Amino acid sequence: MSSSFFLVLRILFAWLVAILLAGSVWGGLFGGIGGLFVLLAMCALGLAVLGVATHIRRVRLLAGRLDAAVLANRQQRRIELPMEADAAFDLVADALRQLPRVEDIEPLRGSLQLRARVRRSDPFGGARPSRWNLLARFAVTHDRVLATVHPGTGTVGVTVLCEPDAAHWVDLFALDEGSNYENAESVLRALSRQVAAQRREEQARAEREATDNALTVARLNLLQAQVEPHFLYNTLANAQVLARTDPPRADQMLGHLIQYLRHSLPREHDTLSSLGEELERTRAYLEILRIRMGARLALQVEVPDALKGVAVPSMMLQTLVENAIKHGLEPKPGGGTVWIMARRLDDQVNITVADDGCGFGNADSAGTGIGLKNLRERLRLTYGDAASFSIVSNFPSGVAATITVPAPAASTPPADAVPPPLPTGFPNGGHGHA
């Protein structure tokens, strides 16, 4: 209440000083004050009091309180925005465009400032005031808004200044009826609303990504679950047959199966494994197959120790080896060799499983393609476009399947590193897909 009282005293004092000065000039020109001057002075004081009362009433309706800060003609606001300076600049520009009756916006991106000119509400409905209404003719019709973005680390500060489009001395005689308080609060609300909308969008995006990741993991686990039981069922069936015909070999097969499961079960819920762990799992798998195939199965492994930490889909290597044996070496009367090789080329690692078996021309060993389709889908879900799979004919016989995955950044080889040579009979290139 005291703020309102002092505001009224300030305005009346300014008008009284102005009237006294005008009275001295009037008396000098016309030889005395006279009744006309007194009448004009009383009208001016009455309009001043009416203007103050209107200003106080409207500000109380807008702000819900009365103090020196909300009663002032010139309003300043500051808000922190959790974004970069350029994004905050665009956000402030959008907020200024949403101001009612905004006419001109001058963006100065280099200095991170924006200037806007806002027209005040027109009490005359667009009609020109009477020539005798001097107060209306000389009234302030526009406000200006100056917004400044202050860059920071992670967050930026935005200062908004709303003031009448007039000289400061005008504040001594005229009030804005809360128009600048309304403009300042409007800009503040618009910025808060847009920041809240961005946060809701980011939260919704994070929830969608979390849902997509959960679905991807579930699909990968399902694909892996389709691979692992296949080998287990076959091994247990073979052990059952050997238990009746050759118990010592059955016991040996079950021992290798235990070794295989020791490498497999601790990671049964993981979609990724290391190349070294997959190699150990595959060796245990091949030892089981050696019991059935004997000398018909040979193995050559060329995997550098530096690449054994590369992340690969679990069971991937065994799937390729299993295909090579099932469709390449088992149908071949004399059996053959399986090569497992890994090489790094730039920022990728190529993992190849090749055989010198029957190749693509063996119609009797044609499979359903589910295993390779499964593998492609797991690569896509795990790496997106960063991984690839190709399968080509080996020379002089057999098939070579190559998986390309991103290389770990920490294992970058020196610039003059030379990849190890390919073994005899191993494909040195080619393009194709199964």
Short mmCIF file of C-alpha atoms in Angstrom, two decimals:
data_model
loop_
_atom_site.label_atom_id
_atom_site.label_comp_id
_atom_site.label_asym_id
_atom_site.label_seq_id
_atom_site.Cartn_x
_atom_site.Cartn_y
_atom_site.Cartn_z
CA MET A 1 0.00 0.00 0.00
CA SER A 2 2.89 2.33 0.75
CA SER A 3 4.26 1.78 -2.77
CA SER A 4 0.96 2.97 -4.24
CA PHE A 5 0.88 5.98 -1.94
CA PHE A 6 4.40 7.07 -2.83
CA LEU A 7 3.66 6.54 -6.53
CA VAL A 8 0.67 8.91 -6.30
CA LEU A 9 2.76 11.49 -4.43
CA ARG A 10 5.54 11.23 -7.01
CA ILE A 11 3.21 11.76 -9.97
CA LEU A 12 1.34 14.63 -8.26
CA PHE A 13 4.59 16.30 -7.26
CA ALA A 14 5.91 16.12 -10.82
CA TRP A 15 2.67 17.56 -12.19
CA LEU A 16 2.57 20.35 -9.57
CA VAL A 17 6.13 21.37 -10.44
CA ALA A 18 5.24 21.34 -14.12
CA ILE A 19 2.06 23.39 -13.46
CA LEU A 20 3.99 25.95 -11.40
CA LEU A 21 6.53 26.36 -14.17
CA ALA A 22 3.78 26.61 -16.75
CA GLY A 23 1.94 29.15 -14.51
CA SER A 24 4.98 31.38 -14.33
CA VAL A 25 5.27 31.28 -18.13
CA TRP A 26 1.52 31.86 -18.50
CA GLY A 27 1.60 34.80 -16.11
CA GLY A 28 4.51 36.38 -17.96
CA LEU A 29 2.69 36.07 -21.28
CA PHE A 30 -0.80 37.09 -20.21
CA GLY A 31 -0.07 39.34 -17.21
CA GLY A 32 -1.65 37.01 -14.66
CA ILE A 33 -2.80 33.46 -13.94
CA GLY A 34 -6.49 33.80 -14.62
CA GLY A 35 -9.32 31.33 -14.25
CA LEU A 36 -8.64 29.49 -17.53
CA PHE A 37 -5.19 28.43 -16.40
CA VAL A 38 -6.53 27.27 -13.04
CA LEU A 39 -9.20 25.23 -14.84
CA LEU A 40 -6.62 23.64 -17.13
CA ALA A 41 -4.35 22.93 -14.18
CA MET A 42 -7.16 21.24 -12.25
CA CYS A 43 -8.06 19.13 -15.31
CA ALA A 44 -4.43 18.09 -15.69
CA LEU A 45 -4.18 17.09 -12.04
CA GLY A 46 -7.45 15.21 -12.25
CA LEU A 47 -6.30 13.27 -15.33
CA ALA A 48 -2.98 12.52 -13.62
CA VAL A 49 -4.76 11.14 -10.55
CA LEU A 50 -7.10 9.15 -12.80
CA GLY A 51 -4.14 7.72 -14.71
CA VAL A 52 -2.41 6.67 -11.50
CA ALA A 53 -5.57 5.02 -10.19
CA THR A 54 -6.06 3.15 -13.48
CA HIS A 55 -2.42 2.01 -13.46
CA ILE A 56 -2.60 0.77 -9.87
CA ARG A 57 -5.87 -1.07 -10.44
CA ARG A 58 -4.70 -2.83 -13.62
CA VAL A 59 -1.33 -3.82 -12.16
CA ARG A 60 -3.06 -5.29 -9.11
CA LEU A 61 -5.30 -7.33 -11.42
CA LEU A 62 -2.31 -8.53 -13.45
CA ALA A 63 0.18 -9.22 -10.65
CA GLY A 64 -2.10 -9.89 -7.69
CA ARG A 65 0.05 -7.63 -5.53
CA LEU A 66 1.32 -4.05 -5.33
CA ASP A 67 4.94 -3.16 -4.75
CA ALA A 68 7.56 -0.94 -6.30
CA ALA A 69 8.77 -3.67 -8.67
CA VAL A 70 5.40 -4.40 -10.32
CA LEU A 71 4.27 -0.73 -10.36
CA ALA A 72 7.34 0.43 -12.32
CA ASN A 73 7.01 1.36 -15.98
CA ARG A 74 10.20 -0.52 -16.83
CA GLN A 75 10.34 -4.26 -16.14
CA GLN A 76 13.28 -6.65 -16.22
CA ARG A 77 13.24 -10.45 -16.14
CA ARG A 78 16.01 -13.05 -16.18
CA ILE A 79 15.67 -16.76 -16.87
CA GLU A 80 18.15 -19.62 -17.23
CA LEU A 81 17.68 -21.96 -20.19
CA PRO A 82 19.34 -25.43 -20.33
CA MET A 83 20.58 -25.18 -23.92
CA GLU A 84 23.21 -23.64 -26.18
CA ALA A 85 23.22 -19.94 -27.03
CA ASP A 86 22.01 -20.32 -30.64
CA ALA A 87 19.09 -22.53 -29.60
CA ALA A 88 18.18 -20.05 -26.82
CA PHE A 89 18.33 -17.18 -29.32
CA ASP A 90 15.83 -18.93 -31.60
CA LEU A 91 13.63 -19.75 -28.62
CA VAL A 92 13.56 -16.09 -27.49
CA ALA A 93 12.77 -14.97 -31.03
CA ASP A 94 9.76 -17.30 -31.12
CA ALA A 95 8.62 -15.99 -27.73
CA LEU A 96 8.77 -12.37 -28.93
CA ARG A 97 6.78 -13.21 -32.05
CA GLN A 98 4.00 -14.53 -29.83
CA LEU A 99 3.57 -11.20 -28.03
CA PRO A 100 0.19 -9.60 -28.78
CA ARG A 101 0.42 -6.54 -31.06
CA VAL A 102 4.13 -7.02 -31.75
CA GLU A 103 5.09 -5.06 -34.88
CA ASP A 104 8.84 -5.09 -35.45
CA ILE A 105 11.45 -7.65 -34.38
CA GLU A 106 15.12 -6.96 -35.04
CA PRO A 107 17.30 -10.02 -34.39
CA LEU A 108 21.02 -9.32 -33.92
CA ARG A 109 22.49 -12.82 -33.82
CA GLY A 110 26.07 -11.59 -33.77
CA SER A 111 25.54 -9.78 -30.45
CA LEU A 112 22.89 -12.27 -29.25
CA GLN A 113 20.32 -9.49 -28.84
CA LEU A 114 16.76 -9.05 -30.07
CA ARG A 115 14.76 -5.84 -30.19
CA ALA A 116 11.00 -5.72 -30.60
CA ARG A 117 8.42 -2.94 -30.76
CA VAL A 118 4.99 -3.64 -29.29
CA ARG A 119 1.94 -1.46 -29.85
CA ARG A 120 -0.15 -0.68 -26.81
CA SER A 121 -3.87 -1.39 -26.81
CA ASP A 122 -5.74 1.46 -28.56
CA PRO A 123 -8.54 2.95 -26.41
CA PHE A 124 -9.84 4.86 -29.43
CA GLY A 125 -10.41 1.74 -31.54
CA GLY A 126 -8.12 2.94 -34.29
CA ALA A 127 -9.77 6.37 -34.60
CA ARG A 128 -7.56 9.43 -34.41
CA PRO A 129 -8.10 11.33 -31.12
CA SER A 130 -9.52 14.84 -31.12
CA ARG A 131 -7.14 17.70 -31.83
CA TRP A 132 -8.10 19.18 -28.46
CA ASN A 133 -7.17 16.00 -26.55
CA LEU A 134 -3.52 16.93 -26.05
CA LEU A 135 -2.83 14.16 -23.52
CA ALA A 136 -4.07 11.52 -25.96
CA ARG A 137 -2.21 13.03 -28.90
CA PHE A 138 1.08 13.05 -27.00
CA ALA A 139 0.54 9.72 -25.22
CA VAL A 140 3.06 6.88 -25.56
CA THR A 141 1.62 4.39 -28.07
CA HIS A 142 4.38 1.74 -28.16
CA ASP A 143 6.61 -0.22 -25.84
CA ARG A 144 9.95 -1.77 -26.67
CA VAL A 145 11.46 -5.08 -25.62
CA LEU A 146 15.19 -5.81 -25.49
CA ALA A 147 16.23 -9.45 -24.97
CA THR A 148 19.88 -10.41 -24.44
CA VAL A 149 21.26 -13.95 -24.40
CA HIS A 150 24.26 -14.50 -22.10
CA PRO A 151 26.26 -17.63 -23.15
CA GLY A 152 27.28 -20.09 -20.47
CA THR A 153 28.44 -23.67 -19.99
CA GLY A 154 25.50 -26.00 -20.46
CA THR A 155 22.99 -23.25 -19.68
CA VAL A 156 22.50 -19.67 -20.89
CA GLY A 157 20.95 -16.67 -19.20
CA VAL A 158 18.35 -14.52 -20.92
CA THR A 159 17.64 -10.97 -19.76
CA VAL A 160 14.42 -9.33 -20.96
CA LEU A 161 13.89 -5.57 -20.56
CA CYS A 162 10.42 -4.14 -21.28
CA GLU A 163 9.99 -0.35 -21.23
CA PRO A 164 7.97 2.46 -22.82
CA ASP A 165 9.12 3.64 -26.23
CA ALA A 166 9.85 7.10 -24.84
CA ALA A 167 12.44 9.07 -22.86
CA HIS A 168 12.92 8.28 -19.19
CA TRP A 169 11.55 11.65 -18.02
CA VAL A 170 8.13 10.61 -19.36
CA ASP A 171 7.91 8.17 -16.41
CA LEU A 172 7.54 11.19 -14.11
CA PHE A 173 4.21 12.15 -15.66
CA ALA A 174 2.69 9.09 -17.36
CA LEU A 175 2.27 5.43 -16.41
CA ASP A 176 1.90 2.46 -18.76
CA GLU A 177 -1.14 0.86 -17.06
CA GLY A 178 0.86 -2.36 -16.60
CA SER A 179 1.57 -2.95 -20.29
CA ASN A 180 5.29 -3.59 -19.78
CA TYR A 181 4.64 -5.84 -16.78
CA GLU A 182 2.27 -7.79 -19.04
CA ASN A 183 4.87 -7.97 -21.84
CA ALA A 184 7.62 -9.16 -19.47
CA GLU A 185 5.43 -11.85 -17.95
CA SER A 186 4.24 -12.94 -21.40
CA VAL A 187 7.80 -13.44 -22.62
CA LEU A 188 8.69 -15.30 -19.42
CA ARG A 189 5.66 -17.58 -19.71
CA ALA A 190 6.35 -18.28 -23.41
CA LEU A 191 9.97 -19.25 -22.68
CA SER A 192 8.96 -21.45 -19.75
CA ARG A 193 6.27 -23.13 -21.83
CA GLN A 194 8.64 -23.83 -24.72
CA VAL A 195 11.35 -25.19 -22.40
CA ALA A 196 8.77 -27.41 -20.70
CA ALA A 197 7.58 -28.61 -24.13
CA GLN A 198 11.16 -29.45 -25.12
CA ARG A 199 11.72 -31.35 -21.88
CA ARG A 200 8.52 -33.32 -22.41
CA GLU A 201 9.62 -34.12 -25.96
CA GLU A 202 13.08 -35.20 -24.77
CA GLN A 203 11.52 -37.34 -22.05
CA ALA A 204 9.14 -38.93 -24.55
CA ARG A 205 12.06 -39.54 -26.93
CA ALA A 206 14.09 -41.12 -24.12
CA GLU A 207 11.14 -43.35 -23.22
CA ARG A 208 10.73 -44.37 -26.87
CA GLU A 209 14.45 -45.13 -27.14
CA ALA A 210 14.34 -47.14 -23.92
CA THR A 211 11.35 -49.07 -25.25
CA ASP A 212 13.09 -49.64 -28.59
CA ASN A 213 16.25 -50.79 -26.82
CA ALA A 214 14.25 -53.18 -24.65
CA LEU A 215 12.51 -54.57 -27.73
CA THR A 216 15.85 -54.92 -29.51
CA VAL A 217 17.38 -56.80 -26.56
CA ALA A 218 14.31 -59.02 -26.38
CA ARG A 219 14.54 -59.80 -30.11
CA LEU A 220 18.27 -60.51 -29.82
CA ASN A 221 17.69 -62.83 -26.90
CA LEU A 222 14.97 -64.59 -28.87
CA LEU A 223 17.26 -64.99 -31.87
CA GLN A 224 20.04 -66.31 -29.66
CA ALA A 225 17.64 -68.69 -27.95
CA GLN A 226 16.81 -70.09 -31.39
CA VAL A 227 20.51 -70.83 -32.04
CA GLU A 228 21.78 -72.39 -28.82
CA PRO A 229 19.33 -75.33 -28.32
CA HIS A 230 19.98 -76.61 -31.86
CA PHE A 231 23.52 -77.67 -31.06
CA LEU A 232 22.62 -78.96 -27.60
CA TYR A 233 19.89 -81.25 -28.93
CA ASN A 234 22.20 -82.70 -31.61
CA THR A 235 25.03 -83.29 -29.15
CA LEU A 236 22.84 -85.00 -26.59
CA ALA A 237 21.32 -87.18 -29.32
CA ASN A 238 24.81 -88.23 -30.49
CA ALA A 239 25.90 -88.91 -26.90
CA GLN A 240 22.84 -91.08 -26.42
CA VAL A 241 23.78 -93.16 -29.47
CA LEU A 242 27.43 -93.42 -28.38
CA ALA A 243 26.39 -94.45 -24.87
CA ARG A 244 25.00 -97.66 -26.41
CA THR A 245 27.75 -98.27 -28.98
CA ASP A 246 30.91 -96.67 -27.59
CA PRO A 247 30.60 -95.59 -23.92
CA PRO A 248 34.17 -94.18 -23.63
CA ARG A 249 33.59 -91.84 -26.59
CA ALA A 250 30.20 -90.90 -25.16
CA ASP A 251 31.90 -89.98 -21.90
CA GLN A 252 34.49 -87.95 -23.80
CA MET A 253 31.74 -86.13 -25.74
CA LEU A 254 29.89 -85.29 -22.54
CA GLY A 255 33.14 -83.94 -21.07
CA HIS A 256 33.58 -81.59 -24.04
CA LEU A 257 29.93 -80.61 -23.75
CA ILE A 258 30.49 -79.61 -20.13
CA GLN A 259 33.48 -77.55 -21.25
CA TYR A 260 31.33 -75.95 -23.94
CA LEU A 261 28.58 -75.09 -21.44
CA ARG A 262 31.16 -73.63 -19.06
CA HIS A 263 31.93 -71.04 -21.73
CA SER A 264 28.29 -70.54 -22.67
CA LEU A 265 26.05 -70.48 -19.61
CA PRO A 266 27.62 -67.52 -17.76
CA ARG A 267 26.70 -65.34 -20.77
CA GLU A 268 23.35 -66.81 -21.64
CA HIS A 269 21.53 -63.50 -21.11
CA ASP A 270 24.10 -61.33 -22.95
CA THR A 271 23.70 -60.47 -26.60
CA LEU A 272 27.39 -59.61 -27.09
CA SER A 273 30.52 -61.57 -26.35
CA SER A 274 34.20 -61.12 -27.14
CA LEU A 275 35.87 -62.77 -30.12
CA GLY A 276 38.22 -64.62 -27.75
CA GLU A 277 35.33 -66.08 -25.77
CA GLU A 278 33.54 -67.07 -28.95
CA LEU A 279 36.73 -68.75 -30.17
CA GLU A 280 37.01 -70.79 -26.97
CA ARG A 281 33.36 -71.78 -27.24
CA THR A 282 33.86 -72.79 -30.88
CA ARG A 283 36.95 -74.88 -30.02
CA ALA A 284 34.88 -76.82 -27.47
CA TYR A 285 32.20 -77.28 -30.13
CA LEU A 286 34.76 -78.57 -32.67
CA GLU A 287 36.24 -81.01 -30.14
CA ILE A 288 32.79 -82.56 -29.86
CA LEU A 289 32.56 -82.81 -33.65
CA ARG A 290 36.02 -84.37 -33.90
CA ILE A 291 34.70 -87.35 -31.96
CA ARG A 292 32.21 -87.96 -34.75
CA MET A 293 34.29 -86.88 -37.79
CA GLY A 294 37.80 -87.79 -36.65
CA ALA A 295 40.56 -87.01 -39.17
CA ARG A 296 37.99 -85.71 -41.66
CA LEU A 297 37.93 -82.39 -39.76
CA ALA A 298 40.95 -80.06 -39.69
CA LEU A 299 41.08 -76.57 -38.21
CA GLN A 300 43.32 -73.55 -38.83
CA VAL A 301 42.94 -70.45 -36.61
CA GLU A 302 44.61 -67.08 -37.29
CA VAL A 303 43.18 -64.60 -34.79
CA PRO A 304 45.65 -62.02 -33.37
CA ASP A 305 45.54 -61.54 -29.61
CA ALA A 306 44.89 -57.82 -30.16
CA LEU A 307 41.53 -58.65 -31.77
CA LYS A 308 40.28 -61.16 -29.21
CA GLY A 309 38.58 -58.38 -27.27
CA VAL A 310 36.40 -57.29 -30.23
CA ALA A 311 32.71 -57.41 -29.33
CA VAL A 312 30.68 -59.78 -31.54
CA PRO A 313 27.18 -61.27 -31.28
CA SER A 314 27.12 -64.33 -29.06
CA MET A 315 27.11 -67.70 -30.93
CA MET A 316 27.98 -65.91 -34.19
CA LEU A 317 31.26 -67.69 -34.79
CA GLN A 318 29.80 -71.10 -33.98
CA THR A 319 26.91 -70.49 -36.41
CA LEU A 320 29.36 -69.93 -39.27
CA VAL A 321 31.51 -72.93 -38.30
CA GLU A 322 28.43 -75.11 -37.97
CA ASN A 323 27.26 -74.09 -41.46
CA ALA A 324 30.72 -74.77 -42.90
CA ILE A 325 30.78 -78.28 -41.48
CA LYS A 326 27.15 -79.19 -42.07
CA HIS A 327 26.89 -77.91 -45.67
CA GLY A 328 30.54 -78.10 -46.73
CA LEU A 329 32.62 -80.78 -45.01
CA GLU A 330 30.17 -83.45 -43.84
CA PRO A 331 28.82 -84.14 -47.37
CA LYS A 332 32.40 -84.30 -48.73
CA PRO A 333 33.76 -87.85 -48.61
CA GLY A 334 37.23 -86.90 -47.42
CA GLY A 335 36.17 -84.07 -45.16
CA GLY A 336 38.30 -80.94 -45.19
CA THR A 337 39.56 -77.87 -43.34
CA VAL A 338 37.86 -74.98 -41.59
CA TRP A 339 39.72 -71.65 -41.39
CA ILE A 340 38.90 -69.06 -38.73
CA MET A 341 40.61 -65.75 -39.35
CA ALA A 342 40.34 -62.16 -38.10
CA ARG A 343 41.98 -59.07 -39.59
CA ARG A 344 41.69 -55.37 -38.91
CA LEU A 345 41.29 -52.98 -41.83
CA ASP A 346 41.11 -49.30 -40.82
CA ASP A 347 38.21 -48.93 -38.39
CA GLN A 348 36.66 -52.33 -39.09
CA VAL A 349 37.40 -55.94 -38.18
CA ASN A 350 36.76 -58.70 -40.69
CA ILE A 351 36.05 -62.13 -39.19
CA THR A 352 36.02 -64.92 -41.75
CA VAL A 353 35.09 -68.59 -41.55
CA ALA A 354 36.01 -70.53 -44.69
CA ASP A 355 36.03 -74.16 -45.74
CA ASP A 356 37.18 -76.22 -48.71
CA GLY A 357 34.07 -78.38 -48.78
CA CYS A 358 31.38 -78.92 -51.36
CA GLY A 359 30.49 -75.24 -51.82
CA PHE A 360 27.30 -73.79 -53.25
CA GLY A 361 26.95 -76.54 -55.88
CA ASN A 362 25.99 -79.22 -53.34
CA ALA A 363 22.21 -79.49 -53.69
CA ASP A 364 22.01 -82.35 -51.15
CA SER A 365 23.22 -80.14 -48.32
CA ALA A 366 21.05 -77.10 -49.07
CA GLY A 367 19.62 -75.71 -45.84
CA THR A 368 16.72 -73.46 -44.99
CA GLY A 369 18.88 -70.35 -44.53
CA ILE A 370 17.37 -69.63 -41.11
CA GLY A 371 20.76 -69.57 -39.39
CA LEU A 372 22.25 -66.96 -41.73
CA LYS A 373 19.05 -64.92 -41.75
CA ASN A 374 19.15 -65.00 -37.96
CA LEU A 375 22.77 -63.83 -38.02
CA ARG A 376 22.02 -60.92 -40.38
CA GLU A 377 19.14 -59.80 -38.20
CA ARG A 378 21.29 -59.90 -35.06
CA LEU A 379 23.98 -57.84 -36.78
CA ARG A 380 21.40 -55.26 -37.88
CA LEU A 381 19.86 -54.98 -34.43
CA THR A 382 23.25 -54.74 -32.71
CA TYR A 383 25.24 -52.48 -35.05
CA GLY A 384 22.77 -51.01 -37.55
CA ASP A 385 24.58 -50.04 -40.76
CA ALA A 386 28.02 -50.29 -39.12
CA ALA A 387 28.22 -54.08 -39.67
CA SER A 388 27.82 -56.30 -42.72
CA PHE A 389 27.82 -59.95 -43.74
CA SER A 390 28.90 -61.50 -47.02
CA ILE A 391 29.34 -65.05 -48.25
CA VAL A 392 31.28 -65.99 -51.41
CA SER A 393 32.74 -69.06 -53.08
CA ASN A 394 36.17 -70.13 -51.89
CA PHE A 395 38.94 -71.18 -54.26
CA PRO A 396 39.33 -73.88 -55.43
CA SER A 397 36.30 -75.19 -53.51
CA GLY A 398 34.14 -74.38 -50.56
CA VAL A 399 32.61 -71.22 -49.14
CA ALA A 400 33.94 -68.19 -47.24
CA ALA A 401 31.64 -66.20 -44.96
CA THR A 402 32.85 -62.83 -43.63
CA ILE A 403 31.36 -60.65 -40.92
CA THR A 404 32.52 -57.04 -40.65
CA VAL A 405 32.03 -55.27 -37.30
CA PRO A 406 33.29 -51.92 -35.93
CA ALA A 407 36.79 -52.09 -34.48
CA PRO A 408 37.43 -50.94 -30.89
CA ALA A 409 39.07 -47.52 -30.83
CA ALA A 410 41.75 -48.56 -28.34
CA SER A 411 43.20 -51.22 -30.62
CA THR A 412 44.21 -48.98 -33.55
CA PRO A 413 47.26 -50.51 -35.24
CA PRO A 414 50.26 -48.41 -36.29
CA ALA A 415 50.16 -46.82 -39.72
CA ASP A 416 52.78 -49.18 -41.16
CA ALA A 417 51.10 -52.35 -39.85
CA VAL A 418 50.74 -55.08 -42.45
CA PRO A 419 47.88 -57.60 -42.15
CA PRO A 420 48.88 -61.26 -41.91
CA PRO A 421 48.88 -63.21 -45.18
CA LEU A 422 45.90 -65.32 -46.15
CA PRO A 423 46.35 -69.09 -45.91
CA THR A 424 46.60 -71.18 -49.04
CA GLY A 425 43.23 -71.83 -50.59
CA PHE A 426 41.61 -68.89 -48.68
CA PRO A 427 39.66 -66.29 -50.69
CA ASN A 428 41.39 -62.97 -51.12
CA GLY A 429 38.38 -60.95 -52.07
CA GLY A 430 35.03 -61.12 -53.77
CA HIS A 431 31.55 -59.79 -53.23
CA GLY A 432 28.33 -61.65 -52.74
CA HIS A 433 25.48 -62.40 -50.40
CA ALA A 434 23.77 -65.61 -49.54
#
